[in-house]
Amino acid sequence: MSGVCSMDFIGSHILSIDQFERADIDHIFSVARMMEPYAHRHQVTKVLDGAILGNMFFEPSTRTRVSFGCAFNLLGGEVRETTGFENSALAKGESLYDTARVLSGYSDVIAMRHPASGSVAEFASASRVPVINGGDGANEHPTQALLDLYTIEKELKSSGRSLDGLRIGMIGDLKHGRTVHSLAKLLCCYKNINLQLVSPDALQMPGELVELLRSTGHQVTISDNLASSIAHVDIVYSTRIQEERFVSQQEADLYRGKFRLNQSVYTKHCEPNTVIMHPLPRDSRTEANELDSDLNENPNLAIFRQTDNGVVLRMALFALVLDVVNLVDKSAKPVNWYTGSRFQ
Ligand code: NCD
């Protein structure tokens, strides 16, 4: 199926991209491909019948939380969740240790998001079941990076390109954006990457990540010029100003709307098959609008293919961590309801 994994997924926490080598990523992607018929409603599996996901989101989320839940449901499991810091006992002063001891008694696996860097790892160290990081502050968002890379590989394959030699422009708040931090680390598993990092000076990619990319042999250009940076790339990866990480809204507002991509900018500066990505949510308010809705009909806009891929990727991680990969196809049945046209 793939090379020898450095990682034993069974029962493991998924906390950081630091855990993975290239063979591990290949393995996750091969299991994700196996999940596509189930995610696309061509087949049904109940391989996780009886299992419970604790979906613990202590910070705002739509797609990450729901796609973790859907992925678990599509494998036949049940989901219990808590949303928002203020609605949880953490707001009453409970420690992450106590919360982890309690919730891990109720679940077989936990997906967790929390506003503080390192908090998911701290929680995991007290958990009795595997914990998957759904975003810890400005630190990391490993499942988003995996689904992004899975998407990039698929998008490039359709035009004969590959991950080695990838040219990518990352745009926006590269200082606080956990998705770009994890994606930058993930790209270190590949060869000969050309990165254009486009941000205001104050929001540049952390120095240690730039250093890591350069020491891996990748070519990194740091700039605040959108037009020149997106001229020769395979992927434009736009991001939102992470206003919740700034000390004040006024400070965040200084940077909103600085790098706007719309159809006319795309047509003028990008190569014709440049793929447009964004982890979402895109801030569609006029003062920000980093990715204009006039790109919605552009076939190279991959943002909703990314969100679809989030389900298969998270299904793959659950199947690996709970050790049911080999049982999925054995328990498969055809679907017997109308499945719509959303995956055609
Ligand atoms: C991202 C996040 O939460 O880091 N969203 C997501 O999970 N898809 C990006 C963002 O909020 O800007």
Coordinates of N, CA and C in Angstrom, one line a residue, residues 151 155 236 238 261-263 266 272-278 280 282 290-306:
T151 N -5.8 17.4 -0.6 CA -6.5 18.2 -1.7 C -5.5 18.6 -2.7
E155 N -5.6 17.7 -6.6 CA -5.7 18.8 -7.6 C -4.6 18.8 -8.6
V236 N -2.5 28.9 -4.7 CA -2.6 30.1 -3.8 C -3.4 29.7 -2.6
S238 N -4.9 31.1 0.5 CA -5.3 32.4 1.2 C -5.7 32.1 2.6
L261 N -8.0 38.6 -3.1 CA -7.9 37.9 -4.4 C -9.3 37.8 -5.0
N262 N -9.5 38.3 -6.2 CA -10.8 38.2 -6.9 C -10.5 37.8 -8.3
Q263 N -11.5 37.6 -9.1 CA -11.3 37.0 -10.5 C -10.4 37.9 -11.3
Y266 N -6.9 37.4 -10.2 CA -6.5 36.1 -10.6 C -6.1 36.0 -12.1
P272 N -2.9 30.0 -15.7 CA -4.4 29.6 -15.9 C -4.8 28.4 -15.0
N273 N -3.9 27.5 -14.6 CA -4.4 26.4 -13.8 C -4.0 26.5 -12.3
T274 N -3.7 27.7 -11.9 CA -3.4 27.9 -10.4 C -4.6 27.5 -9.6
V275 N -4.4 26.7 -8.6 CA -5.5 26.3 -7.7 C -5.7 27.2 -6.5
I276 N -6.9 27.6 -6.2 CA -7.1 28.6 -5.1 C -7.7 27.8 -3.9
M277 N -7.0 28.0 -2.8 CA -7.4 27.3 -1.6 C -7.5 28.2 -0.4
H278 N -8.2 27.8 0.6 CA -8.4 28.6 1.8 C -8.9 27.6 2.9
L280 N -10.9 28.2 5.2 CA -12.2 28.7 5.6 C -12.3 28.8 7.1
R282 N -13.8 32.0 5.0 CA -13.3 33.2 4.4 C -14.1 34.4 5.0
E290 N -11.0 38.5 1.7 CA -9.7 38.0 1.2 C -9.9 37.2 -0.1
L291 N -11.1 36.5 -0.2 CA -11.3 35.7 -1.4 C -12.7 36.0 -1.9
D292 N -12.8 36.7 -3.0 CA -14.1 37.3 -3.4 C -15.0 36.2 -3.9
S293 N -16.3 36.4 -3.7 CA -17.3 35.4 -4.2 C -17.4 35.4 -5.7
D294 N -16.8 36.4 -6.4 CA -16.8 36.3 -7.9 C -15.9 35.2 -8.4
L295 N -15.1 34.5 -7.5 CA -14.3 33.3 -7.8 C -15.1 32.1 -7.8
N296 N -16.4 32.2 -7.3 CA -17.1 30.9 -7.0 C -17.3 30.0 -8.2
E297 N -17.4 30.6 -9.4 CA -17.6 29.8 -10.6 C -16.2 29.4 -11.3
N298 N -15.1 29.9 -10.7 CA -13.8 29.5 -11.2 C -13.6 28.0 -10.9
P299 N -13.4 27.2 -11.9 CA -13.2 25.7 -11.6 C -11.9 25.4 -10.8
N300 N -11.0 26.4 -10.7 CA -9.8 26.2 -9.9 C -10.0 26.5 -8.5
L301 N -11.2 27.0 -8.1 CA -11.5 27.3 -6.7 C -11.7 26.0 -6.0
A302 N -10.8 25.6 -5.1 CA -10.9 24.2 -4.5 C -11.5 24.2 -3.1
I303 N -12.0 25.3 -2.6 CA -12.3 25.5 -1.2 C -13.3 24.5 -0.7
F304 N -14.3 24.2 -1.6 CA -15.3 23.2 -1.2 C -14.9 21.8 -1.4
R305 N -14.0 21.6 -2.3 CA -13.4 20.2 -2.4 C -12.5 20.0 -1.2
Q306 N -11.9 21.0 -0.6 CA -11.1 20.9 0.6 C -12.1 20.4 1.7

